[in-house]
PDB file of N, CA and C in Angstrom:
ATOM      1  N   MET A   1      35.230 -13.573  39.374  1.00 72.00           N
ATOM      2  CA  MET A   1      35.375 -13.589  38.069  1.00 72.00           C
ATOM      3  C   MET A   1      34.172 -14.202  37.416  1.00 72.00           C
ATOM      4  N   ASP A   2      33.421 -14.898  38.153  1.00 90.00           N
ATOM      5  CA  ASP A   2      32.215 -15.659  37.483  1.00 90.00           C
ATOM      6  C   ASP A   2      31.302 -14.486  37.109  1.00 90.00           C
ATOM      7  N   LYS A   3      31.068 -13.435  38.072  1.00 92.00           N
ATOM      8  CA  LYS A   3      30.098 -12.432  37.827  1.00 92.00           C
ATOM      9  C   LYS A   3      30.502 -11.593  36.793  1.00 92.00           C
ATOM     10  N   LEU A   4      31.844 -11.246  36.518  1.00 93.00           N
ATOM     11  CA  LEU A   4      32.329 -10.669  35.482  1.00 93.00           C
ATOM     12  C   LEU A   4      32.149 -11.005  34.028  1.00 93.00           C
ATOM     13  N   ARG A   5      32.285 -12.593  33.913  1.00 94.00           N
ATOM     14  CA  ARG A   5      32.143 -13.460  32.786  1.00 94.00           C
ATOM     15  C   ARG A   5      30.631 -13.371  32.437  1.00 94.00           C
ATOM     16  N   LEU A   6      29.712 -13.451  33.464  1.00 94.00           N
ATOM     17  CA  LEU A   6      28.179 -13.421  33.200  1.00 94.00           C
ATOM     18  C   LEU A   6      27.893 -12.044  32.594  1.00 94.00           C
ATOM     19  N   ALA A   7      28.404 -11.094  33.238  1.00 95.00           N
ATOM     20  CA  ALA A   7      27.944  -9.713  32.703  1.00 95.00           C
ATOM     21  C   ALA A   7      28.539  -9.542  31.112  1.00 95.00           C
ATOM     22  N   LYS A   8      29.733  -9.970  30.948  1.00 95.00           N
ATOM     23  CA  LYS A   8      30.321  -9.777  29.476  1.00 95.00           C
ATOM     24  C   LYS A   8      29.453 -10.699  28.587  1.00 95.00           C
ATOM     25  N   THR A   9      29.005 -11.849  28.942  1.00 96.00           N
ATOM     26  CA  THR A   9      28.188 -12.833  28.131  1.00 96.00           C
ATOM     27  C   THR A   9      26.884 -12.231  27.940  1.00 96.00           C
ATOM     28  N   THR A  10      26.135 -11.553  28.946  1.00 96.00           N
ATOM     29  CA  THR A  10      24.919 -10.889  28.860  1.00 96.00           C
ATOM     30  C   THR A  10      25.066  -9.555  27.802  1.00 96.00           C
ATOM     31  N   VAL A  11      26.163  -8.887  28.022  1.00 97.00           N
ATOM     32  CA  VAL A  11      26.354  -7.748  27.054  1.00 97.00           C
ATOM     33  C   VAL A  11      26.473  -8.290  25.753  1.00 97.00           C
ATOM     34  N   PHE A  12      27.196  -9.275  25.405  1.00 97.00           N
ATOM     35  CA  PHE A  12      27.495  -9.855  24.091  1.00 97.00           C
ATOM     36  C   PHE A  12      26.148 -10.276  23.629  1.00 97.00           C
ATOM     37  N   ILE A  13      25.334 -11.111  24.301  1.00 97.00           N
ATOM     38  CA  ILE A  13      24.054 -11.622  23.786  1.00 97.00           C
ATOM     39  C   ILE A  13      23.147 -10.376  23.514  1.00 97.00           C
ATOM     40  N   LEU A  14      22.949  -9.459  24.296  1.00 97.00           N
ATOM     41  CA  LEU A  14      22.172  -8.221  23.925  1.00 97.00           C
ATOM     42  C   LEU A  14      22.595  -7.464  22.950  1.00 97.00           C
ATOM     43  N   THR A  15      23.881  -7.302  22.674  1.00 97.00           N
ATOM     44  CA  THR A  15      24.295  -6.558  21.562  1.00 97.00           C
ATOM     45  C   THR A  15      23.810  -7.452  20.100  1.00 97.00           C
ATOM     46  N   PHE A  16      24.492  -8.781  20.285  1.00 97.00           N
ATOM     47  CA  PHE A  16      24.001  -9.319  19.016  1.00 97.00           C
ATOM     48  C   PHE A  16      22.308  -9.386  18.846  1.00 97.00           C
ATOM     49  N   ALA A  17      21.614  -9.509  19.615  1.00 97.00           N
ATOM     50  CA  ALA A  17      20.119  -9.214  19.439  1.00 97.00           C
ATOM     51  C   ALA A  17      19.597  -7.867  18.912  1.00 97.00           C
ATOM     52  N   LEU A  18      20.306  -6.938  19.357  1.00 97.00           N
ATOM     53  CA  LEU A  18      20.171  -5.708  18.953  1.00 97.00           C
ATOM     54  C   LEU A  18      20.432  -5.514  17.373  1.00 97.00           C
ATOM     55  N   VAL A  19      21.642  -6.125  17.199  1.00 97.00           N
ATOM     56  CA  VAL A  19      22.280  -5.813  15.845  1.00 97.00           C
ATOM     57  C   VAL A  19      21.313  -6.806  14.773  1.00 97.00           C
ATOM     58  N   PHE A  20      21.111  -7.971  15.323  1.00 97.00           N
ATOM     59  CA  PHE A  20      20.235  -8.847  14.425  1.00 97.00           C
ATOM     60  C   PHE A  20      18.697  -8.346  14.094  1.00 97.00           C
ATOM     61  N   GLY A  21      18.101  -7.710  15.264  1.00 96.00           N
ATOM     62  CA  GLY A  21      16.828  -7.091  15.211  1.00 96.00           C
ATOM     63  C   GLY A  21      17.007  -5.974  14.304  1.00 96.00           C
ATOM     64  N   SER A  22      17.885  -5.088  14.387  1.00 97.00           N
ATOM     65  CA  SER A  22      17.911  -4.050  13.273  1.00 97.00           C
ATOM     66  C   SER A  22      18.321  -4.424  11.915  1.00 97.00           C
ATOM     67  N   LEU A  23      18.883  -5.485  11.700  1.00 97.00           N
ATOM     68  CA  LEU A  23      19.012  -5.930  10.368  1.00 97.00           C
ATOM     69  C   LEU A  23      17.792  -6.617   9.775  1.00 97.00           C
ATOM     70  N   VAL A  24      16.981  -7.200  10.680  1.00 96.00           N
ATOM     71  CA  VAL A  24      15.762  -7.924  10.163  1.00 96.00           C
ATOM     72  C   VAL A  24      14.763  -6.747   9.918  1.00 96.00           C
ATOM     73  N   LEU A  25      14.883  -5.622  10.744  1.00 96.00           N
ATOM     74  CA  LEU A  25      13.667  -4.582  10.661  1.00 96.00           C
ATOM     75  C   LEU A  25      14.217  -3.804   9.225  1.00 96.00           C
ATOM     76  N   LEU A  26      15.363  -3.367   9.048  1.00 96.00           N
ATOM     77  CA  LEU A  26      15.882  -2.918   7.840  1.00 96.00           C
ATOM     78  C   LEU A  26      15.609  -3.740   6.498  1.00 96.00           C
ATOM     79  N   GLY A  27      15.757  -4.878   6.764  1.00 94.00           N
ATOM     80  CA  GLY A  27      15.365  -5.867   5.766  1.00 94.00           C
ATOM     81  C   GLY A  27      14.069  -5.914   5.377  1.00 94.00           C
ATOM     82  N   SER A  28      13.109  -5.875   6.266  1.00 92.00           N
ATOM     83  CA  SER A  28      11.506  -5.847   5.935  1.00 92.00           C
ATOM     84  C   SER A  28      11.344  -4.375   5.452  1.00 92.00           C
ATOM     85  N   LEU A  29      11.936  -3.310   5.918  1.00 91.00           N
ATOM     86  CA  LEU A  29      11.520  -2.246   5.458  1.00 91.00           C
ATOM     87  C   LEU A  29      11.995  -1.982   3.770  1.00 91.00           C
ATOM     88  N   TYR A  30      13.176  -2.686   3.580  1.00 90.00           N
ATOM     89  CA  TYR A  30      13.579  -2.529   2.128  1.00 90.00           C
ATOM     90  C   TYR A  30      12.820  -3.403   1.188  1.00 90.00           C
ATOM     91  N   LYS A  31      12.037  -4.458   1.735  1.00 87.00           N
ATOM     92  CA  LYS A  31      11.160  -5.327   0.924  1.00 87.00           C
ATOM     93  C   LYS A  31       9.851  -4.425   0.642  1.00 87.00           C
ATOM     94  N   LYS A  32       9.108  -3.868   1.582  1.00 84.00           N
ATOM     95  CA  LYS A  32       8.154  -2.995   1.533  1.00 84.00           C
ATOM     96  C   LYS A  32       8.217  -1.873   0.617  1.00 84.00           C
ATOM     97  N   THR A  33       9.429  -1.179   0.625  1.00 82.00           N
ATOM     98  CA  THR A  33       9.521  -0.069  -0.441  1.00 82.00           C
ATOM     99  C   THR A  33       9.866  -0.705  -1.619  1.00 82.00           C
ATOM    100  N   LYS A  34      10.439  -1.663  -1.633  1.00 77.00           N
ATOM    101  CA  LYS A  34      10.611  -2.381  -3.094  1.00 77.00           C
ATOM    102  C   LYS A  34       9.385  -2.676  -3.772  1.00 77.00           C
ATOM    103  N   LYS A  35       8.442  -3.479  -3.046  1.00 66.00           N
ATOM    104  CA  LYS A  35       7.227  -4.043  -3.590  1.00 66.00           C
ATOM    105  C   LYS A  35       6.461  -2.649  -3.955  1.00 66.00           C
ATOM    106  N   GLY A  36       6.266  -1.474  -3.017  1.00 56.00           N
ATOM    107  CA  GLY A  36       5.491  -0.268  -3.193  1.00 56.00           C
ATOM    108  C   GLY A  36       5.916   0.440  -4.486  1.00 56.00           C
ATOM    109  N   ASN A  37       7.233   0.253  -4.939  1.00 54.00           N
ATOM    110  CA  ASN A  37       7.816   0.935  -6.064  1.00 54.00           C
ATOM    111  C   ASN A  37       7.359  -0.203  -7.509  1.00 54.00           C
ATOM    112  N   ALA A  38       6.483  -0.854  -7.300  1.00 55.00           N
ATOM    113  CA  ALA A  38       6.208  -1.809  -8.407  1.00 55.00           C
ATOM    114  C   ALA A  38       5.844  -0.950  -9.747  1.00 55.00           C
ATOM    115  N   SER A  39       5.976  -1.649 -10.852  1.00 62.00           N
ATOM    116  CA  SER A  39       5.557  -0.639 -12.114  1.00 62.00           C
ATOM    117  C   SER A  39       4.232  -0.399 -12.103  1.00 62.00           C
ATOM    118  N   PHE A  40       3.706   0.878 -11.838  1.00 60.00           N
ATOM    119  CA  PHE A  40       2.398   1.382 -12.057  1.00 60.00           C
ATOM    120  C   PHE A  40       2.278   1.954 -13.168  1.00 60.00           C
ATOM    121  N   PRO A  41       1.170   1.706 -14.097  1.00 63.00           N
ATOM    122  CA  PRO A  41       1.026   2.085 -15.221  1.00 63.00           C
ATOM    123  C   PRO A  41       1.009   3.780 -15.396  1.00 63.00           C
ATOM    124  N   GLN A  42       1.349   4.193 -16.361  1.00 71.00           N
ATOM    125  CA  GLN A  42       1.584   5.741 -16.550  1.00 71.00           C
ATOM    126  C   GLN A  42       0.413   6.230 -16.788  1.00 71.00           C
ATOM    127  N   GLU A  43      -0.482   5.434 -17.451  1.00 77.00           N
ATOM    128  CA  GLU A  43      -1.788   6.029 -17.810  1.00 77.00           C
ATOM    129  C   GLU A  43      -2.827   4.946 -17.633  1.00 77.00           C
ATOM    130  N   ILE A  44      -4.123   5.108 -16.959  1.00 79.00           N
ATOM    131  CA  ILE A  44      -5.076   4.238 -16.788  1.00 79.00           C
ATOM    132  C   ILE A  44      -6.512   4.806 -17.306  1.00 79.00           C
ATOM    133  N   ASN A  45      -7.050   3.751 -17.940  1.00 79.00           N
ATOM    134  CA  ASN A  45      -8.320   3.940 -18.565  1.00 79.00           C
ATOM    135  C   ASN A  45      -9.370   3.370 -17.844  1.00 79.00           C
ATOM    136  N   LEU A  46     -10.330   4.363 -17.264  1.00 82.00           N
ATOM    137  CA  LEU A  46     -11.332   3.715 -16.589  1.00 82.00           C
ATOM    138  C   LEU A  46     -12.557   3.071 -17.570  1.00 82.00           C
ATOM    139  N   GLN A  47     -12.539   3.274 -18.894  1.00 84.00           N
ATOM    140  CA  GLN A  47     -13.338   2.702 -19.853  1.00 84.00           C
ATOM    141  C   GLN A  47     -14.729   3.117 -19.794  1.00 84.00           C
ATOM    142  N   GLU A  48     -14.799   4.455 -19.537  1.00 86.00           N
ATOM    143  CA  GLU A  48     -16.010   4.959 -19.462  1.00 86.00           C
ATOM    144  C   GLU A  48     -16.473   5.721 -20.742  1.00 86.00           C
ATOM    145  N   PRO A  49     -17.709   5.907 -20.990  1.00 87.00           N
ATOM    146  CA  PRO A  49     -17.985   6.452 -22.251  1.00 87.00           C
ATOM    147  C   PRO A  49     -17.701   8.086 -22.555  1.00 87.00           C
ATOM    148  N   GLN A  50     -17.639   8.400 -23.675  1.00 90.00           N
ATOM    149  CA  GLN A  50     -17.354   9.806 -23.910  1.00 90.00           C
ATOM    150  C   GLN A  50     -18.157  10.705 -23.326  1.00 90.00           C
ATOM    151  N   GLY A  51     -17.863  11.922 -22.613  1.00 90.00           N
ATOM    152  CA  GLY A  51     -18.749  12.865 -21.981  1.00 90.00           C
ATOM    153  C   GLY A  51     -18.981  12.415 -20.538  1.00 90.00           C
ATOM    154  N   SER A  52     -18.490  11.415 -20.215  1.00 91.00           N
ATOM    155  CA  SER A  52     -18.258  11.093 -18.576  1.00 91.00           C
ATOM    156  C   SER A  52     -17.119  12.269 -17.844  1.00 91.00           C
ATOM    157  N   PHE A  53     -17.710  12.537 -16.857  1.00 89.00           N
ATOM    158  CA  PHE A  53     -16.906  13.265 -15.974  1.00 89.00           C
ATOM    159  C   PHE A  53     -16.776  13.035 -14.490  1.00 89.00           C
ATOM    160  N   ILE A  54     -15.726  13.208 -13.761  1.00 92.00           N
ATOM    161  CA  ILE A  54     -15.570  12.993 -12.471  1.00 92.00           C
ATOM    162  C   ILE A  54     -16.066  13.974 -11.467  1.00 92.00           C
ATOM    163  N   LYS A  55     -17.196  13.741 -10.665  1.00 92.00           N
ATOM    164  CA  LYS A  55     -17.823  14.554  -9.679  1.00 92.00           C
ATOM    165  C   LYS A  55     -17.192  14.760  -8.318  1.00 92.00           C
ATOM    166  N   ASN A  56     -16.441  13.521  -8.000  1.00 93.00           N
ATOM    167  CA  ASN A  56     -16.121  13.355  -6.620  1.00 93.00           C
ATOM    168  C   ASN A  56     -15.147  12.227  -6.426  1.00 93.00           C
ATOM    169  N   MET A  57     -14.185  12.103  -5.509  1.00 93.00           N
ATOM    170  CA  MET A  57     -13.177  11.215  -5.427  1.00 93.00           C
ATOM    171  C   MET A  57     -13.177  11.114  -3.796  1.00 93.00           C
ATOM    172  N   LEU A  58     -12.692   9.636  -3.470  1.00 93.00           N
ATOM    173  CA  LEU A  58     -12.618   9.637  -1.976  1.00 93.00           C
ATOM    174  C   LEU A  58     -11.582   8.422  -1.978  1.00 93.00           C
ATOM    175  N   GLU A  59     -10.506   8.495  -1.179  1.00 91.00           N
ATOM    176  CA  GLU A  59      -9.534   7.520  -0.761  1.00 91.00           C
ATOM    177  C   GLU A  59      -9.895   6.905   0.417  1.00 91.00           C
ATOM    178  N   GLN A  60      -9.915   5.687   0.433  1.00 91.00           N
ATOM    179  CA  GLN A  60     -10.119   4.897   1.877  1.00 91.00           C
ATOM    180  C   GLN A  60      -9.549   3.474   2.002  1.00 91.00           C
ATOM    181  N   ASN A  61      -8.840   3.165   2.706  1.00 89.00           N
ATOM    182  CA  ASN A  61      -7.964   1.915   2.851  1.00 89.00           C
ATOM    183  C   ASN A  61      -7.473   1.140   1.598  1.00 89.00           C
ATOM    184  N   GLY A  62      -6.836   1.962   0.999  1.00 86.00           N
ATOM    185  CA  GLY A  62      -6.255   1.633  -0.407  1.00 86.00           C
ATOM    186  C   GLY A  62      -6.790   1.502  -1.750  1.00 86.00           C
ATOM    187  N   LYS A  63      -8.311   2.167  -1.344  1.00 92.00           N
ATOM    188  CA  LYS A  63      -9.363   1.795  -2.444  1.00 92.00           C
ATOM    189  C   LYS A  63      -9.739   3.407  -2.938  1.00 92.00           C
ATOM    190  N   LEU A  64      -9.805   3.756  -4.156  1.00 92.00           N
ATOM    191  CA  LEU A  64     -10.377   5.014  -4.551  1.00 92.00           C
ATOM    192  C   LEU A  64     -11.599   4.794  -5.058  1.00 92.00           C
ATOM    193  N   TYR A  65     -12.555   5.620  -4.584  1.00 94.00           N
ATOM    194  CA  TYR A  65     -13.920   5.639  -4.962  1.00 94.00           C
ATOM    195  C   TYR A  65     -14.090   6.941  -5.869  1.00 94.00           C
ATOM    196  N   ILE A  66     -14.381   6.545  -7.286  1.00 94.00           N
ATOM    197  CA  ILE A  66     -14.571   7.767  -7.986  1.00 94.00           C
ATOM    198  C   ILE A  66     -16.170   7.861  -8.295  1.00 94.00           C
ATOM    199  N   GLN A  67     -16.704   9.075  -8.225  1.00 93.00           N
ATOM    200  CA  GLN A  67     -18.062   9.329  -8.616  1.00 93.00           C
ATOM    201  C   GLN A  67     -18.123   9.845  -9.931  1.00 93.00           C
ATOM    202  N   VAL A  68     -18.775   9.057 -10.881  1.00 93.00           N
ATOM    203  CA  VAL A  68     -18.849   9.539 -12.353  1.00 93.00           C
ATOM    204  C   VAL A  68     -20.395   9.769 -12.694  1.00 93.00           C
ATOM    205  N   GLU A  69     -20.246  10.987 -13.493  1.00 92.00           N
ATOM    206  CA  GLU A  69     -21.495  11.297 -14.076  1.00 92.00           C
ATOM    207  C   GLU A  69     -21.546  11.595 -15.614  1.00 92.00           C
ATOM    208  N   GLY A  70     -22.499  11.471 -16.220  1.00 88.00           N
ATOM    209  CA  GLY A  70     -22.535  11.718 -17.752  1.00 88.00           C
ATOM    210  C   GLY A  70     -22.342  10.571 -18.602  1.00 88.00           C
ATOM    211  N   GLY A  71     -22.182  10.982 -19.829  1.00 86.00           N
ATOM    212  CA  GLY A  71     -21.851   9.843 -20.821  1.00 86.00           C
ATOM    213  C   GLY A  71     -22.874   8.966 -21.201  1.00 86.00           C
ATOM    214  N   GLY A  72     -24.188   9.641 -20.972  1.00 87.00           N
ATOM    215  CA  GLY A  72     -25.317   8.658 -21.478  1.00 87.00           C
ATOM    216  C   GLY A  72     -25.699   7.636 -20.694  1.00 87.00           C
ATOM    217  N   GLU A  73     -25.044   7.404 -19.476  1.00 88.00           N
ATOM    218  CA  GLU A  73     -25.314   6.506 -18.584  1.00 88.00           C
ATOM    219  C   GLU A  73     -25.815   6.943 -17.146  1.00 88.00           C
ATOM    220  N   ALA A  74     -26.340   6.082 -16.258  1.00 89.00           N
ATOM    221  CA  ALA A  74     -26.735   6.573 -15.155  1.00 89.00           C
ATOM    222  C   ALA A  74     -25.339   6.905 -14.298  1.00 89.00           C
ATOM    223  N   ASP A  75     -25.761   7.689 -13.176  1.00 91.00           N
ATOM    224  CA  ASP A  75     -24.589   8.195 -12.447  1.00 91.00           C
ATOM    225  C   ASP A  75     -24.080   6.692 -11.657  1.00 91.00           C
ATOM    226  N   ARG A  76     -22.689   6.799 -11.412  1.00 93.00           N
ATOM    227  CA  ARG A  76     -22.092   5.443 -11.035  1.00 93.00           C
ATOM    228  C   ARG A  76     -20.919   5.811 -10.223  1.00 93.00           C
ATOM    229  N   ILE A  77     -20.450   4.815  -9.503  1.00 93.00           N
ATOM    230  CA  ILE A  77     -19.357   4.765  -8.438  1.00 93.00           C
ATOM    231  C   ILE A  77     -18.173   3.869  -8.825  1.00 93.00           C
ATOM    232  N   ILE A  78     -17.036   4.096  -9.301  1.00 93.00           N
ATOM    233  CA  ILE A  78     -15.948   3.230  -9.692  1.00 93.00           C
ATOM    234  C   ILE A  78     -15.207   3.023  -8.505  1.00 93.00           C
ATOM    235  N   ILE A  79     -15.006   1.742  -8.009  1.00 93.00           N
ATOM    236  CA  ILE A  79     -14.006   1.200  -6.846  1.00 93.00           C
ATOM    237  C   ILE A  79     -12.642   0.870  -7.879  1.00 93.00           C
ATOM    238  N   PHE A  80     -11.683   1.628  -7.436  1.00 91.00           N
ATOM    239  CA  PHE A  80     -10.416   1.308  -8.028  1.00 91.00           C
ATOM    240  C   PHE A  80      -9.366   1.124  -6.831  1.00 91.00           C
ATOM    241  N   ASP A  81      -8.502   0.015  -6.986  1.00 88.00           N
ATOM    242  CA  ASP A  81      -7.483  -0.187  -6.159  1.00 88.00           C
ATOM    243  C   ASP A  81      -6.273   0.380  -6.628  1.00 88.00           C
ATOM    244  N   ILE A  82      -5.792   1.132  -5.476  1.00 84.00           N
ATOM    245  CA  ILE A  82      -4.749   2.062  -5.913  1.00 84.00           C
ATOM    246  C   ILE A  82      -3.364   1.208  -5.928  1.00 84.00           C
ATOM    247  N   THR A  83      -3.129   0.163  -5.190  1.00 80.00           N
ATOM    248  CA  THR A  83      -1.921  -0.797  -5.297  1.00 80.00           C
ATOM    249  C   THR A  83      -1.709  -1.439  -6.588  1.00 80.00           C
ATOM    250  N   SER A  84      -2.879  -1.865  -7.123  1.00 79.00           N
ATOM    251  CA  SER A  84      -2.626  -2.790  -8.069  1.00 79.00           C
ATOM    252  C   SER A  84      -2.697  -1.959  -9.500  1.00 79.00           C
ATOM    253  N   GLY A  85      -3.547  -0.853  -9.298  1.00 80.00           N
ATOM    254  CA  GLY A  85      -4.019   0.091 -10.400  1.00 80.00           C
ATOM    255  C   GLY A  85      -5.058  -0.745 -11.350  1.00 80.00           C
ATOM    256  N   GLN A  86      -5.912  -1.242 -10.486  1.00 84.00           N
ATOM    257  CA  GLN A  86      -7.031  -1.951 -11.459  1.00 84.00           C
ATOM    258  C   GLN A  86      -8.328  -1.505 -11.042  1.00 84.00           C
ATOM    259  N   LYS A  87      -9.273  -1.486 -12.087  1.00 88.00           N
ATOM    260  CA  LYS A  87     -10.721  -1.151 -11.459  1.00 88.00           C
ATOM    261  C   LYS A  87     -11.276  -2.343 -11.072  1.00 88.00           C
ATOM    262  N   LEU A  88     -11.926  -2.317  -9.964  1.00 90.00           N
ATOM    263  CA  LEU A  88     -12.370  -3.508  -9.349  1.00 90.00           C
ATOM    264  C   LEU A  88     -13.883  -3.574  -9.565  1.00 90.00           C
ATOM    265  N   SER A  89     -14.813  -2.564  -9.494  1.00 91.00           N
ATOM    266  CA  SER A  89     -16.095  -2.687  -9.823  1.00 91.00           C
ATOM    267  C   SER A  89     -16.722  -1.472 -10.153  1.00 91.00           C
ATOM    268  N   THR A  90     -17.938  -1.258 -10.628  1.00 91.00           N
ATOM    269  CA  THR A  90     -18.818  -0.300 -10.786  1.00 91.00           C
ATOM    270  C   THR A  90     -20.216  -0.322 -10.197  1.00 91.00           C
ATOM    271  N   LEU A  91     -20.422   0.727  -9.175  1.00 90.00           N
ATOM    272  CA  LEU A  91     -21.748   0.621  -8.797  1.00 90.00           C
ATOM    273  C   LEU A  91     -22.606   1.644  -9.601  1.00 90.00           C
ATOM    274  N   LYS A  92     -23.870   1.184 -10.267  1.00 90.00           N
ATOM    275  CA  LYS A  92     -24.835   2.056 -10.762  1.00 90.00           C
ATOM    276  C   LYS A  92     -25.743   2.681  -9.970  1.00 90.00           C
ATOM    277  N   ILE A  93     -25.908   4.068 -10.119  1.00 85.00           N
ATOM    278  CA  ILE A  93     -26.748   4.591  -9.206  1.00 85.00           C
ATOM    279  C   ILE A  93     -28.064   5.109 -10.046  1.00 85.00           C
ATOM    280  N   ASN A  94     -29.356   4.755  -9.739  1.00 77.00           N
ATOM    281  CA  ASN A  94     -30.410   5.281 -10.759  1.00 77.00           C
ATOM    282  C   ASN A  94     -30.803   6.465  -9.999  1.00 77.00           C
TER     283      ASN A  94
END
């Protein structure tokens, strides 16, 4: 009888751990998806002069690197954070 009771207790504990772990995993996934759907602006202004144009773009590690030319300024690379929708910095290329 003691072996049967031990087996039942073990099954109960493992089932509880499985259900609890699944609920924690689903909760963390829900939080991440909810955070990812934050209000992202519909229109983003890079505040570049008129006549500027994008020559190339590269996305890496959540940042967007935009190569901009023209507009009466030196060529430049704009570093843009995709998650926050903010322009981080501008690198001037002479």
